[in-house]
């Protein structure tokens, strides 16, 4: 049920998203932790169902207690949403910190981009970028490849190519093009 929900979720049709929500909800009710997280995300984002922050919180907390790895990050997003009547910056920060402790890739990417956007160098964000890249986030892989491409050592170029290959394997057309352009 959960796998079906994931496949349908990425469809643009509202009918598919409603179906995805139904599959996720059924799997969540059956006790699947990641389906509970996905159900909470559907409620938070209003995908396939009307936005409902109370139900989103309920399902995300269930997912957290069942051990779903991304629930802290989803709860951080929920609590940081100013449209949410339960908006709470402290809870959002606490859940984001917990997500980072568990090396949740999306939380790592947010932390890295926050550091970079505040003027810190990419080098000082490599730990978070690597966490995100190892979690399969292509944009983090490209950030790391960019960083190593600016270095002059042969080892740095090898690392840049390695990250570009990983991004290409994950389906990035940009990475494929950049690999083709490298010597």
Tab-separated table of N, CA and C in Angstrom:
chain	number	residue	atom	x	y	z
A	1	UNK	N	0.820	-1.191	0.000
A	1	UNK	CA	0.000	0.000	0.000
A	1	UNK	C	0.866	1.258	0.000
A	2	UNK	N	1.897	1.260	0.840
A	2	UNK	CA	2.781	2.423	0.949
A	2	UNK	C	3.491	2.696	-0.371
A	3	UNK	N	3.982	1.651	-1.021
A	3	UNK	CA	4.706	1.801	-2.288
A	3	UNK	C	3.776	2.356	-3.367
A	4	UNK	N	2.547	1.907	-3.380
A	4	UNK	CA	1.573	2.421	-4.343
A	4	UNK	C	1.348	3.911	-4.096
A	5	UNK	N	1.227	4.292	-2.828
A	5	UNK	CA	1.030	5.705	-2.478
A	5	UNK	C	2.200	6.548	-2.959
A	6	UNK	N	3.419	6.047	-2.781
A	6	UNK	CA	4.596	6.799	-3.234
A	6	UNK	C	4.588	7.002	-4.744
A	7	UNK	N	4.224	5.966	-5.475
A	7	UNK	CA	4.211	6.074	-6.938
A	7	UNK	C	3.140	7.045	-7.413
A	8	UNK	N	1.977	6.984	-6.808
A	8	UNK	CA	0.881	7.864	-7.213
A	8	UNK	C	1.109	9.307	-6.774
A	9	UNK	N	1.841	9.494	-5.692
A	9	UNK	CA	2.054	10.823	-5.116
A	9	UNK	C	2.713	11.778	-6.102
A	10	UNK	N	3.598	11.275	-6.928
A	10	UNK	CA	4.354	12.133	-7.832
A	10	UNK	C	3.601	12.485	-9.110
A	11	UNK	N	2.403	11.973	-9.253
A	11	UNK	CA	1.583	12.315	-10.416
A	11	UNK	C	0.973	13.698	-10.210
A	12	UNK	N	0.794	14.429	-11.289
A	12	UNK	CA	0.260	15.784	-11.180
A	12	UNK	C	-1.257	15.815	-11.064
A	13	UNK	N	-1.912	14.772	-11.484
A	13	UNK	CA	-3.370	14.727	-11.433
A	13	UNK	C	-3.857	14.711	-9.987
A	14	UNK	N	-4.861	15.537	-9.720
A	14	UNK	CA	-5.428	15.584	-8.377
A	14	UNK	C	-6.070	14.248	-8.003
A	15	UNK	N	-6.643	13.568	-8.983
A	15	UNK	CA	-7.258	12.263	-8.721
A	15	UNK	C	-6.205	11.258	-8.259
A	16	UNK	N	-5.034	11.271	-8.891
A	16	UNK	CA	-3.955	10.378	-8.465
A	16	UNK	C	-3.493	10.723	-7.054
A	17	UNK	N	-3.434	12.009	-6.745
A	17	UNK	CA	-3.006	12.410	-5.404
A	17	UNK	C	-4.029	11.981	-4.355
A	18	UNK	N	-5.324	12.048	-4.692
A	18	UNK	CA	-6.346	11.556	-3.765
A	18	UNK	C	-6.182	10.054	-3.557
A	19	UNK	N	-5.915	9.339	-4.647
A	19	UNK	CA	-5.681	7.895	-4.530
A	19	UNK	C	-4.444	7.615	-3.683
A	20	UNK	N	-3.394	8.391	-3.897
A	20	UNK	CA	-2.159	8.212	-3.124
A	20	UNK	C	-2.429	8.433	-1.646
A	21	UNK	N	-3.207	9.471	-1.337
A	21	UNK	CA	-3.554	9.724	0.063
A	21	UNK	C	-4.297	8.530	0.652
A	22	UNK	N	-5.256	7.989	-0.101
A	22	UNK	CA	-6.018	6.840	0.387
A	22	UNK	C	-5.140	5.631	0.668
A	23	UNK	N	-4.218	5.342	-0.239
A	23	UNK	CA	-3.302	4.216	-0.031
A	23	UNK	C	-2.406	4.463	1.183
A	24	UNK	N	-1.898	5.686	1.310
A	24	UNK	CA	-1.025	6.002	2.449
A	24	UNK	C	-1.795	5.883	3.760
A	25	UNK	N	-3.020	6.395	3.781
A	25	UNK	CA	-3.835	6.340	4.995
A	25	UNK	C	-4.119	4.895	5.396
A	26	UNK	N	-4.463	4.047	4.421
A	26	UNK	CA	-4.722	2.634	4.733
A	26	UNK	C	-3.482	1.958	5.304
A	27	UNK	N	-2.329	2.219	4.709
A	27	UNK	CA	-1.087	1.619	5.216
A	27	UNK	C	-0.752	2.172	6.596
A	28	UNK	N	-1.003	3.462	6.811
A	28	UNK	CA	-0.727	4.074	8.119
A	28	UNK	C	-1.621	3.464	9.191
A	29	UNK	N	-2.875	3.277	8.857
A	29	UNK	CA	-3.807	2.659	9.818
A	29	UNK	C	-3.399	1.226	10.140
A	30	UNK	N	-2.717	0.576	9.195
A	30	UNK	CA	-2.244	-0.796	9.413
A	30	UNK	C	-0.939	-0.823	10.209
A	31	UNK	N	-0.400	0.356	10.538
A	31	UNK	CA	0.782	0.415	11.392
A	31	UNK	C	2.094	0.716	10.700
A	32	UNK	N	2.083	1.009	9.415
A	32	UNK	CA	3.319	1.284	8.675
A	32	UNK	C	3.852	2.666	9.061
A	33	UNK	N	5.075	2.751	9.636
A	33	UNK	CA	5.601	4.036	10.116
A	33	UNK	C	5.795	5.082	9.021
A	34	UNK	N	6.361	4.690	7.884
A	34	UNK	CA	6.616	5.674	6.820
A	34	UNK	C	5.317	6.103	6.147
A	35	UNK	N	4.328	5.222	6.154
A	35	UNK	CA	3.020	5.600	5.614
A	35	UNK	C	2.349	6.623	6.530
A	36	UNK	N	2.542	6.482	7.837
A	36	UNK	CA	2.009	7.475	8.779
A	36	UNK	C	2.670	8.827	8.533
A	37	UNK	N	3.974	8.809	8.279
A	37	UNK	CA	4.692	10.049	7.953
A	37	UNK	C	4.159	10.656	6.662
A	38	UNK	N	3.952	9.826	5.658
A	38	UNK	CA	3.443	10.296	4.375
A	38	UNK	C	2.023	10.848	4.519
A	39	UNK	N	1.204	10.198	5.326
A	39	UNK	CA	-0.154	10.686	5.578
A	39	UNK	C	-0.104	12.061	6.231
A	40	UNK	N	0.785	12.224	7.200
A	40	UNK	CA	0.955	13.533	7.836
A	40	UNK	C	1.399	14.588	6.843
A	41	UNK	N	2.293	14.210	5.939
A	41	UNK	CA	2.759	15.154	4.915
A	41	UNK	C	1.606	15.548	3.986
A	42	UNK	N	0.786	14.560	3.598
A	42	UNK	CA	-0.372	14.873	2.750
A	42	UNK	C	-1.285	15.889	3.440
A	43	UNK	N	-1.582	15.659	4.714
A	43	UNK	CA	-2.434	16.597	5.453
A	43	UNK	C	-1.762	17.969	5.586
A	44	UNK	N	-0.465	17.995	5.827
A	44	UNK	CA	0.256	19.265	5.994
A	44	UNK	C	0.250	20.069	4.705
A	45	UNK	N	0.461	19.399	3.590
A	45	UNK	CA	0.581	20.082	2.306
A	45	UNK	C	-0.747	20.219	1.562
A	46	UNK	N	-1.780	19.527	2.026
A	46	UNK	CA	-3.054	19.564	1.322
A	46	UNK	C	-2.992	18.852	-0.019
A	47	UNK	N	-2.250	17.764	-0.070
A	47	UNK	CA	-2.128	16.976	-1.309
A	47	UNK	C	-3.104	15.803	-1.256
A	48	UNK	N	-4.079	15.816	-2.157
A	48	UNK	CA	-5.041	14.722	-2.209
A	48	UNK	C	-6.089	14.782	-1.119
A	49	UNK	N	-5.992	15.766	-0.261
A	49	UNK	CA	-6.905	15.940	0.868
A	49	UNK	C	-6.817	17.410	1.282
A	50	UNK	N	-7.843	17.912	1.954
A	50	UNK	CA	-7.779	19.296	2.429
A	50	UNK	C	-6.695	19.428	3.492
A	51	UNK	N	-6.027	20.570	3.509
A	51	UNK	CA	-5.002	20.827	4.521
A	51	UNK	C	-5.641	20.754	5.901
A	52	UNK	N	-5.013	19.998	6.794
A	52	UNK	CA	-5.513	19.868	8.160
A	52	UNK	C	-4.300	19.700	9.071
A	53	UNK	N	-3.917	20.780	9.735
A	53	UNK	CA	-2.710	20.771	10.558
A	53	UNK	C	-2.846	19.876	11.786
A	54	UNK	N	-4.052	19.763	12.318
A	54	UNK	CA	-4.260	18.919	13.499
A	54	UNK	C	-4.039	17.451	13.131
A	55	UNK	N	-4.645	17.025	12.020
A	55	UNK	CA	-4.458	15.636	11.590
A	55	UNK	C	-3.019	15.389	11.135
A	56	UNK	N	-2.401	16.404	10.532
A	56	UNK	CA	-0.997	16.266	10.132
A	56	UNK	C	-0.139	15.995	11.359
A	57	UNK	N	-0.349	16.785	12.406
A	57	UNK	CA	0.425	16.610	13.647
A	57	UNK	C	0.182	15.221	14.234
A	58	UNK	N	-1.080	14.796	14.264
A	58	UNK	CA	-1.429	13.480	14.814
A	58	UNK	C	-0.678	12.372	14.079
A	59	UNK	N	-0.711	12.393	12.742
A	59	UNK	CA	-0.068	11.331	11.977
A	59	UNK	C	1.453	11.425	12.036
A	60	UNK	N	1.979	12.632	12.069
A	60	UNK	CA	3.441	12.770	12.152
A	60	UNK	C	3.958	12.315	13.512
A	61	UNK	N	3.207	12.587	14.573
A	61	UNK	CA	3.619	12.091	15.895
A	61	UNK	C	3.524	10.567	15.952
A	62	UNK	N	2.498	9.998	15.338
A	62	UNK	CA	2.407	8.530	15.271
A	62	UNK	C	3.607	7.964	14.515
A	63	UNK	N	3.950	8.608	13.416
A	63	UNK	CA	5.104	8.157	12.632
A	63	UNK	C	6.376	8.236	13.461
A	64	UNK	N	6.512	9.311	14.217
A	64	UNK	CA	7.687	9.487	15.072
A	64	UNK	C	7.771	8.365	16.102
A	65	UNK	N	6.657	8.080	16.756
A	65	UNK	CA	6.650	7.030	17.776
A	65	UNK	C	6.861	5.644	17.183
A	66	UNK	N	6.498	5.480	15.909
A	66	UNK	CA	6.694	4.192	15.236
A	66	UNK	C	8.095	4.063	14.637
A	67	UNK	N	8.865	5.153	14.679
A	67	UNK	CA	10.256	5.080	14.238
A	67	UNK	C	10.536	5.544	12.825
A	68	UNK	N	9.624	6.273	12.197
A	68	UNK	CA	9.867	6.783	10.841
A	68	UNK	C	10.982	7.823	10.879
A	69	UNK	N	11.929	7.693	9.988
A	69	UNK	CA	13.140	8.517	10.053
A	69	UNK	C	12.925	9.981	9.713
A	70	UNK	N	11.970	10.308	8.868
A	70	UNK	CA	11.790	11.696	8.458
A	70	UNK	C	10.762	12.474	9.253
A	71	UNK	N	10.200	11.868	10.305
A	71	UNK	CA	9.118	12.544	11.025
A	71	UNK	C	9.550	13.809	11.737
A	72	UNK	N	10.770	13.822	12.283
A	72	UNK	CA	11.235	15.048	12.946
A	72	UNK	C	11.288	16.200	11.946
A	73	UNK	N	11.780	15.939	10.750
A	73	UNK	CA	11.864	16.995	9.741
A	73	UNK	C	10.469	17.467	9.339
A	74	UNK	N	9.556	16.535	9.124
A	74	UNK	CA	8.183	16.912	8.760
A	74	UNK	C	7.518	17.710	9.882
A	75	UNK	N	7.771	17.326	11.132
A	75	UNK	CA	7.222	18.090	12.260
A	75	UNK	C	7.841	19.482	12.327
A	76	UNK	N	9.129	19.588	12.010
A	76	UNK	CA	9.777	20.908	11.977
A	76	UNK	C	9.102	21.789	10.928
A	77	UNK	N	8.812	21.224	9.765
A	77	UNK	CA	8.113	21.989	8.726
A	77	UNK	C	6.712	22.379	9.174
A	78	UNK	N	6.024	21.464	9.833
A	78	UNK	CA	4.671	21.736	10.315
A	78	UNK	C	4.674	22.888	11.319
A	79	UNK	N	5.554	22.810	12.315
A	79	UNK	CA	5.584	23.838	13.357
A	79	UNK	C	6.131	25.174	12.854
A	80	UNK	N	6.886	25.168	11.763
A	80	UNK	CA	7.433	26.422	11.247
A	80	UNK	C	6.509	27.094	10.231
A	81	UNK	N	5.410	26.453	9.898
A	81	UNK	CA	4.453	27.009	8.935
A	81	UNK	C	3.601	28.067	9.631
A	82	UNK	N	3.742	29.313	9.209
A	82	UNK	CA	3.022	30.413	9.856
A	82	UNK	C	1.516	30.354	9.618
A	83	UNK	N	1.060	29.595	8.632
A	83	UNK	CA	-0.378	29.417	8.414
A	83	UNK	C	-0.971	28.424	9.411
A	84	UNK	N	-0.124	27.654	10.048
A	84	UNK	CA	-0.544	26.656	11.023
A	84	UNK	C	-0.915	27.361	12.328
A	85	UNK	N	-2.151	27.175	12.827
A	85	UNK	CA	-2.512	27.789	14.114
A	85	UNK	C	-1.617	27.302	15.258
A	86	UNK	N	-0.989	26.137	15.090
A	86	UNK	CA	-0.074	25.606	16.098
A	86	UNK	C	1.368	26.016	15.860
A	87	UNK	N	1.577	27.083	15.082
A	87	UNK	CA	2.923	27.595	14.772
A	87	UNK	C	3.716	27.758	16.069
A	88	UNK	N	4.922	27.185	16.097
A	88	UNK	CA	5.758	27.245	17.299
A	88	UNK	C	7.217	27.137	16.875
A	89	UNK	N	7.917	28.264	16.895
A	89	UNK	CA	9.313	28.288	16.444
A	89	UNK	C	10.212	27.395	17.291
A	90	UNK	N	9.949	27.335	18.591
A	90	UNK	CA	10.789	26.507	19.466
A	90	UNK	C	10.616	25.024	19.157
A	91	UNK	N	9.375	24.600	18.950
A	91	UNK	CA	9.135	23.198	18.585
A	91	UNK	C	9.758	22.889	17.225
A	92	UNK	N	9.636	23.832	16.297
A	92	UNK	CA	10.228	23.637	14.970
A	92	UNK	C	11.736	23.469	15.092
A	93	UNK	N	12.372	24.319	15.886
A	93	UNK	CA	13.828	24.243	16.069
A	93	UNK	C	14.223	22.933	16.746
A	94	UNK	N	13.436	22.504	17.717
A	94	UNK	CA	13.744	21.250	18.426
A	94	UNK	C	13.664	20.058	17.473
A	95	UNK	N	12.617	20.030	16.671
A	95	UNK	CA	12.473	18.908	15.733
A	95	UNK	C	13.531	18.958	14.630
A	96	UNK	N	13.902	20.165	14.204
A	96	UNK	CA	14.962	20.278	13.189
A	96	UNK	C	16.284	19.774	13.768
A	97	UNK	N	16.570	20.138	15.015
A	97	UNK	CA	17.803	19.666	15.662
A	97	UNK	C	17.793	18.140	15.782
A	98	UNK	N	16.644	17.576	16.137
A	98	UNK	CA	16.545	16.117	16.235
A	98	UNK	C	16.721	15.457	14.869
A	99	UNK	N	16.173	16.082	13.828
A	99	UNK	CA	16.334	15.544	12.466
A	99	UNK	C	17.804	15.570	12.061
A	100	UNK	N	18.499	16.645	12.415
A	100	UNK	CA	19.931	16.731	12.096
A	100	UNK	C	20.731	15.678	12.855
A	101	UNK	N	20.376	15.442	14.109
A	101	UNK	CA	21.072	14.416	14.899
A	101	UNK	C	20.913	13.035	14.268
A	102	UNK	N	19.762	12.815	13.638
A	102	UNK	CA	19.497	11.516	13.004
A	102	UNK	C	19.955	11.488	11.548
A	103	UNK	N	20.661	12.548	11.116
A	103	UNK	CA	21.180	12.649	9.745
A	103	UNK	C	20.087	12.506	8.693
A	104	UNK	N	18.958	13.161	8.920
A	104	UNK	CA	17.874	13.178	7.936
A	104	UNK	C	18.350	14.023	6.766
A	105	UNK	N	18.433	13.462	5.563
A	105	UNK	CA	19.032	14.173	4.429
A	105	UNK	C	18.428	15.542	4.126
A	106	UNK	N	17.099	15.657	4.188
A	106	UNK	CA	16.482	16.956	3.882
A	106	UNK	C	16.847	17.995	4.932
A	107	UNK	N	16.938	17.582	6.188
A	107	UNK	CA	17.340	18.510	7.251
A	107	UNK	C	18.792	18.927	7.057
A	108	UNK	N	19.624	17.981	6.660
A	108	UNK	CA	21.033	18.306	6.393
A	108	UNK	C	21.148	19.326	5.269
A	109	UNK	N	20.352	19.167	4.216
A	109	UNK	CA	20.393	20.115	3.101
A	109	UNK	C	19.930	21.500	3.539
A	110	UNK	N	18.868	21.563	4.322
A	110	UNK	CA	18.378	22.855	4.817
A	110	UNK	C	19.452	23.531	5.661
A	111	UNK	N	20.111	22.765	6.530
A	111	UNK	CA	21.169	23.330	7.378
A	111	UNK	C	22.336	23.832	6.532
A	112	UNK	N	22.734	23.057	5.539
A	112	UNK	CA	23.849	23.461	4.670
A	112	UNK	C	23.503	24.720	3.889
A	113	UNK	N	22.317	24.749	3.299
A	113	UNK	CA	21.921	25.928	2.522
A	113	UNK	C	21.783	27.155	3.406
A	114	UNK	N	21.338	26.951	4.630
A	114	UNK	CA	21.239	28.070	5.568
A	114	UNK	C	22.622	28.646	5.867
A	115	UNK	N	23.587	27.759	6.088
A	115	UNK	CA	24.965	28.215	6.330
A	115	UNK	C	25.517	28.952	5.116
A	116	UNK	N	25.321	28.380	3.943
A	116	UNK	CA	25.852	28.978	2.711
A	116	UNK	C	25.191	30.332	2.448
A	117	UNK	N	23.884	30.405	2.628
A	117	UNK	CA	23.159	31.655	2.385
A	117	UNK	C	23.494	32.740	3.402
A	118	UNK	N	23.993	32.333	4.568
A	118	UNK	CA	24.381	33.337	5.567
A	118	UNK	C	25.834	33.767	5.391
A	119	UNK	N	26.473	33.316	4.323
A	119	UNK	CA	27.816	33.786	4.008
A	119	UNK	C	28.945	32.834	4.347
A	120	UNK	N	28.640	31.695	4.919
A	120	UNK	CA	29.701	30.731	5.206
A	120	UNK	C	30.112	30.024	3.920
A	121	UNK	N	31.327	29.555	3.919
A	121	UNK	CA	31.834	28.877	2.721
A	121	UNK	C	31.221	27.479	2.602
A	122	UNK	N	31.240	26.973	1.389
A	122	UNK	CA	30.749	25.615	1.144
A	122	UNK	C	31.579	24.625	1.949
A	123	UNK	N	32.853	24.906	2.083
A	123	UNK	CA	33.742	24.009	2.834
A	123	UNK	C	33.230	23.788	4.256
A	124	UNK	N	32.692	24.853	4.873
A	124	UNK	CA	32.198	24.730	6.250
A	124	UNK	C	30.842	24.035	6.312
A	125	UNK	N	30.283	23.756	5.163
A	125	UNK	CA	28.997	23.058	5.104
A	125	UNK	C	29.126	21.652	4.529
A	126	UNK	N	30.357	21.202	4.297
A	126	UNK	CA	30.557	19.894	3.658
A	126	UNK	C	29.963	18.736	4.457
A	127	UNK	N	30.019	18.817	5.774
A	127	UNK	CA	29.468	17.731	6.589
A	127	UNK	C	27.972	17.571	6.306
A	128	UNK	N	27.242	18.686	6.334
A	128	UNK	CA	25.805	18.638	6.092
A	128	UNK	C	25.498	18.278	4.632
A	129	UNK	N	26.286	18.836	3.710
A	129	UNK	CA	26.078	18.516	2.295
A	129	UNK	C	26.318	17.036	2.022
A	130	UNK	N	27.353	16.480	2.641
A	130	UNK	CA	27.648	15.056	2.460
A	130	UNK	C	26.526	14.198	3.033
A	131	UNK	N	25.999	14.602	4.176
A	131	UNK	CA	24.862	13.897	4.772
A	131	UNK	C	23.688	13.884	3.799
A	132	UNK	N	23.381	15.043	3.216
A	132	UNK	CA	22.266	15.140	2.268
A	132	UNK	C	22.557	14.339	1.000
A	133	UNK	N	23.779	14.447	0.497
A	133	UNK	CA	24.150	13.730	-0.731
A	133	UNK	C	24.101	12.221	-0.515
A	134	UNK	N	24.590	11.761	0.618
A	134	UNK	CA	24.536	10.329	0.913
A	134	UNK	C	23.103	9.841	1.078
A	135	UNK	N	22.194	10.771	1.370
A	135	UNK	CA	20.777	10.437	1.469
A	135	UNK	C	20.058	10.486	0.133
A	136	UNK	N	20.820	10.746	-0.946
A	136	UNK	CA	20.248	10.702	-2.284
A	136	UNK	C	19.764	12.031	-2.842
A	137	UNK	N	20.089	13.138	-2.195
A	137	UNK	CA	19.632	14.444	-2.679
A	137	UNK	C	20.614	14.961	-3.725
A	138	UNK	N	20.147	15.028	-4.952
A	138	UNK	CA	20.997	15.365	-6.097
A	138	UNK	C	21.589	16.761	-5.976
A	139	UNK	N	20.814	17.735	-5.520
A	139	UNK	CA	21.344	19.099	-5.427
A	139	UNK	C	22.543	19.165	-4.489
A	140	UNK	N	22.551	18.360	-3.442
A	140	UNK	CA	23.703	18.316	-2.538
A	140	UNK	C	24.911	17.701	-3.245
A	141	UNK	N	24.680	16.676	-4.044
A	141	UNK	CA	25.773	16.063	-4.810
A	141	UNK	C	26.399	17.088	-5.750
A	142	UNK	N	25.555	17.903	-6.379
A	142	UNK	CA	26.054	18.921	-7.305
A	142	UNK	C	26.799	20.033	-6.572
A	143	UNK	N	26.318	20.424	-5.396
A	143	UNK	CA	27.027	21.405	-4.564
A	143	UNK	C	28.447	20.912	-4.283
A	144	UNK	N	28.554	19.652	-3.861
A	144	UNK	CA	29.862	19.090	-3.509
A	144	UNK	C	30.753	19.014	-4.748
A	145	UNK	N	30.192	18.586	-5.862
A	145	UNK	CA	30.973	18.528	-7.106
A	145	UNK	C	31.470	19.917	-7.483
A	146	UNK	N	30.612	20.931	-7.360
A	146	UNK	CA	31.017	22.318	-7.641
A	146	UNK	C	32.199	22.720	-6.771
A	147	UNK	N	32.104	22.388	-5.497
A	147	UNK	CA	33.169	22.743	-4.557
A	147	UNK	C	34.495	22.113	-4.996
A	148	UNK	N	34.481	20.827	-5.287
A	148	UNK	CA	35.727	20.147	-5.651
A	148	UNK	C	36.248	20.565	-7.026
A	149	UNK	N	35.360	20.963	-7.920
A	149	UNK	CA	35.811	21.413	-9.240
A	149	UNK	C	36.628	22.702	-9.161
A	150	UNK	N	36.430	23.483	-8.111
A	150	UNK	CA	37.187	24.740	-7.975
A	150	UNK	C	38.578	24.515	-7.402
A	151	UNK	N	38.847	23.337	-6.914
A	151	UNK	CA	40.159	23.023	-6.339
A	151	UNK	C	41.088	22.524	-7.443
A	152	UNK	N	42.376	22.688	-7.227
A	152	UNK	CA	43.340	22.359	-8.288
A	152	UNK	C	43.952	20.966	-8.192
A	153	UNK	N	43.764	20.288	-7.101
A	153	UNK	CA	44.447	19.002	-6.957
A	153	UNK	C	43.761	17.913	-7.784
A	154	UNK	N	44.525	16.923	-8.242
A	154	UNK	CA	43.938	15.797	-8.985
A	154	UNK	C	42.926	15.026	-8.129
A	155	UNK	N	43.198	14.942	-6.823
A	155	UNK	CA	42.277	14.251	-5.925
A	155	UNK	C	40.929	14.975	-5.879
A	156	UNK	N	40.972	16.302	-5.893
A	156	UNK	CA	39.729	17.077	-5.870
A	156	UNK	C	38.925	16.831	-7.146
A	157	UNK	N	39.592	16.773	-8.281
A	157	UNK	CA	38.881	16.516	-9.540
A	157	UNK	C	38.283	15.109	-9.540
A	158	UNK	N	39.009	14.143	-8.968
A	158	UNK	CA	38.486	12.785	-8.839
A	158	UNK	C	37.210	12.795	-7.989
A	159	UNK	N	37.247	13.542	-6.872
A	159	UNK	CA	36.067	13.626	-6.005
A	159	UNK	C	34.898	14.305	-6.720
A	160	UNK	N	35.202	15.363	-7.476
A	160	UNK	CA	34.144	16.047	-8.224
A	160	UNK	C	33.483	15.077	-9.203
A	161	UNK	N	34.293	14.307	-9.924
A	161	UNK	CA	33.750	13.339	-10.884
A	161	UNK	C	32.931	12.261	-10.172
A	162	UNK	N	33.414	11.841	-9.010
A	162	UNK	CA	32.692	10.823	-8.245
A	162	UNK	C	31.291	11.312	-7.885
A	163	UNK	N	31.193	12.558	-7.393
A	163	UNK	CA	29.883	13.097	-7.016
A	163	UNK	C	29.013	13.343	-8.242
A	164	UNK	N	29.617	13.760	-9.340
A	164	UNK	CA	28.841	13.943	-10.568
A	164	UNK	C	28.305	12.605	-11.073
A	165	UNK	N	29.106	11.540	-10.961
A	165	UNK	CA	28.643	10.208	-11.371
A	165	UNK	C	27.472	9.758	-10.501
A	166	UNK	N	27.572	10.018	-9.186
A	166	UNK	CA	26.463	9.647	-8.291
A	166	UNK	C	25.198	10.419	-8.653
A	167	UNK	N	25.360	11.713	-8.948
A	167	UNK	CA	24.199	12.526	-9.332
A	167	UNK	C	23.622	12.042	-10.659
A	168	UNK	N	24.492	11.689	-11.593
A	168	UNK	CA	24.027	11.171	-12.886
A	168	UNK	C	23.294	9.845	-12.696
A	169	UNK	N	23.825	8.990	-11.829
A	169	UNK	CA	23.167	7.712	-11.542
A	169	UNK	C	21.793	7.918	-10.907
A	170	UNK	N	21.640	9.056	-10.207
A	170	UNK	CA	20.352	9.376	-9.583
A	170	UNK	C	19.404	10.065	-10.563
A	171	UNK	N	19.865	10.246	-11.815
A	171	UNK	CA	18.991	10.786	-12.848
A	171	UNK	C	19.189	12.245	-13.204
A	172	UNK	N	20.250	12.867	-12.733
A	172	UNK	CA	20.484	14.281	-13.019
A	172	UNK	C	21.051	14.473	-14.421
A	173	UNK	N	20.288	15.156	-15.268
A	173	UNK	CA	20.763	15.443	-16.623
A	173	UNK	C	21.905	16.450	-16.587
A	174	UNK	N	21.831	17.400	-15.644
A	174	UNK	CA	22.912	18.379	-15.498
A	174	UNK	C	24.233	17.676	-15.200
A	175	UNK	N	24.198	16.703	-14.297
A	175	UNK	CA	25.415	15.967	-13.952
A	175	UNK	C	25.937	15.190	-15.158
A	176	UNK	N	25.041	14.597	-15.927
A	176	UNK	CA	25.467	13.857	-17.125
A	176	UNK	C	26.170	14.788	-18.111
A	177	UNK	N	25.604	15.972	-18.300
A	177	UNK	CA	26.198	16.939	-19.222
A	177	UNK	C	27.557	17.413	-18.712
A	178	UNK	N	27.640	17.701	-17.429
A	178	UNK	CA	28.906	18.164	-16.861
A	178	UNK	C	29.979	17.088	-16.945
A	179	UNK	N	29.599	15.834	-16.734
A	179	UNK	CA	30.561	14.733	-16.871
A	179	UNK	C	31.069	14.639	-18.305
A	180	UNK	N	30.179	14.815	-19.249
A	180	UNK	CA	30.573	14.744	-20.661
A	180	UNK	C	31.521	15.885	-21.027
A	181	UNK	N	31.376	17.023	-20.372
A	181	UNK	CA	32.212	18.191	-20.668
A	181	UNK	C	33.575	18.153	-19.982
A	182	UNK	N	33.721	17.293	-18.970
A	182	UNK	CA	35.004	17.222	-18.254
A	182	UNK	C	36.043	16.477	-19.090
A	183	UNK	N	37.326	16.845	-18.904
A	183	UNK	CA	38.398	16.145	-19.646
A	183	UNK	C	38.583	14.723	-19.161
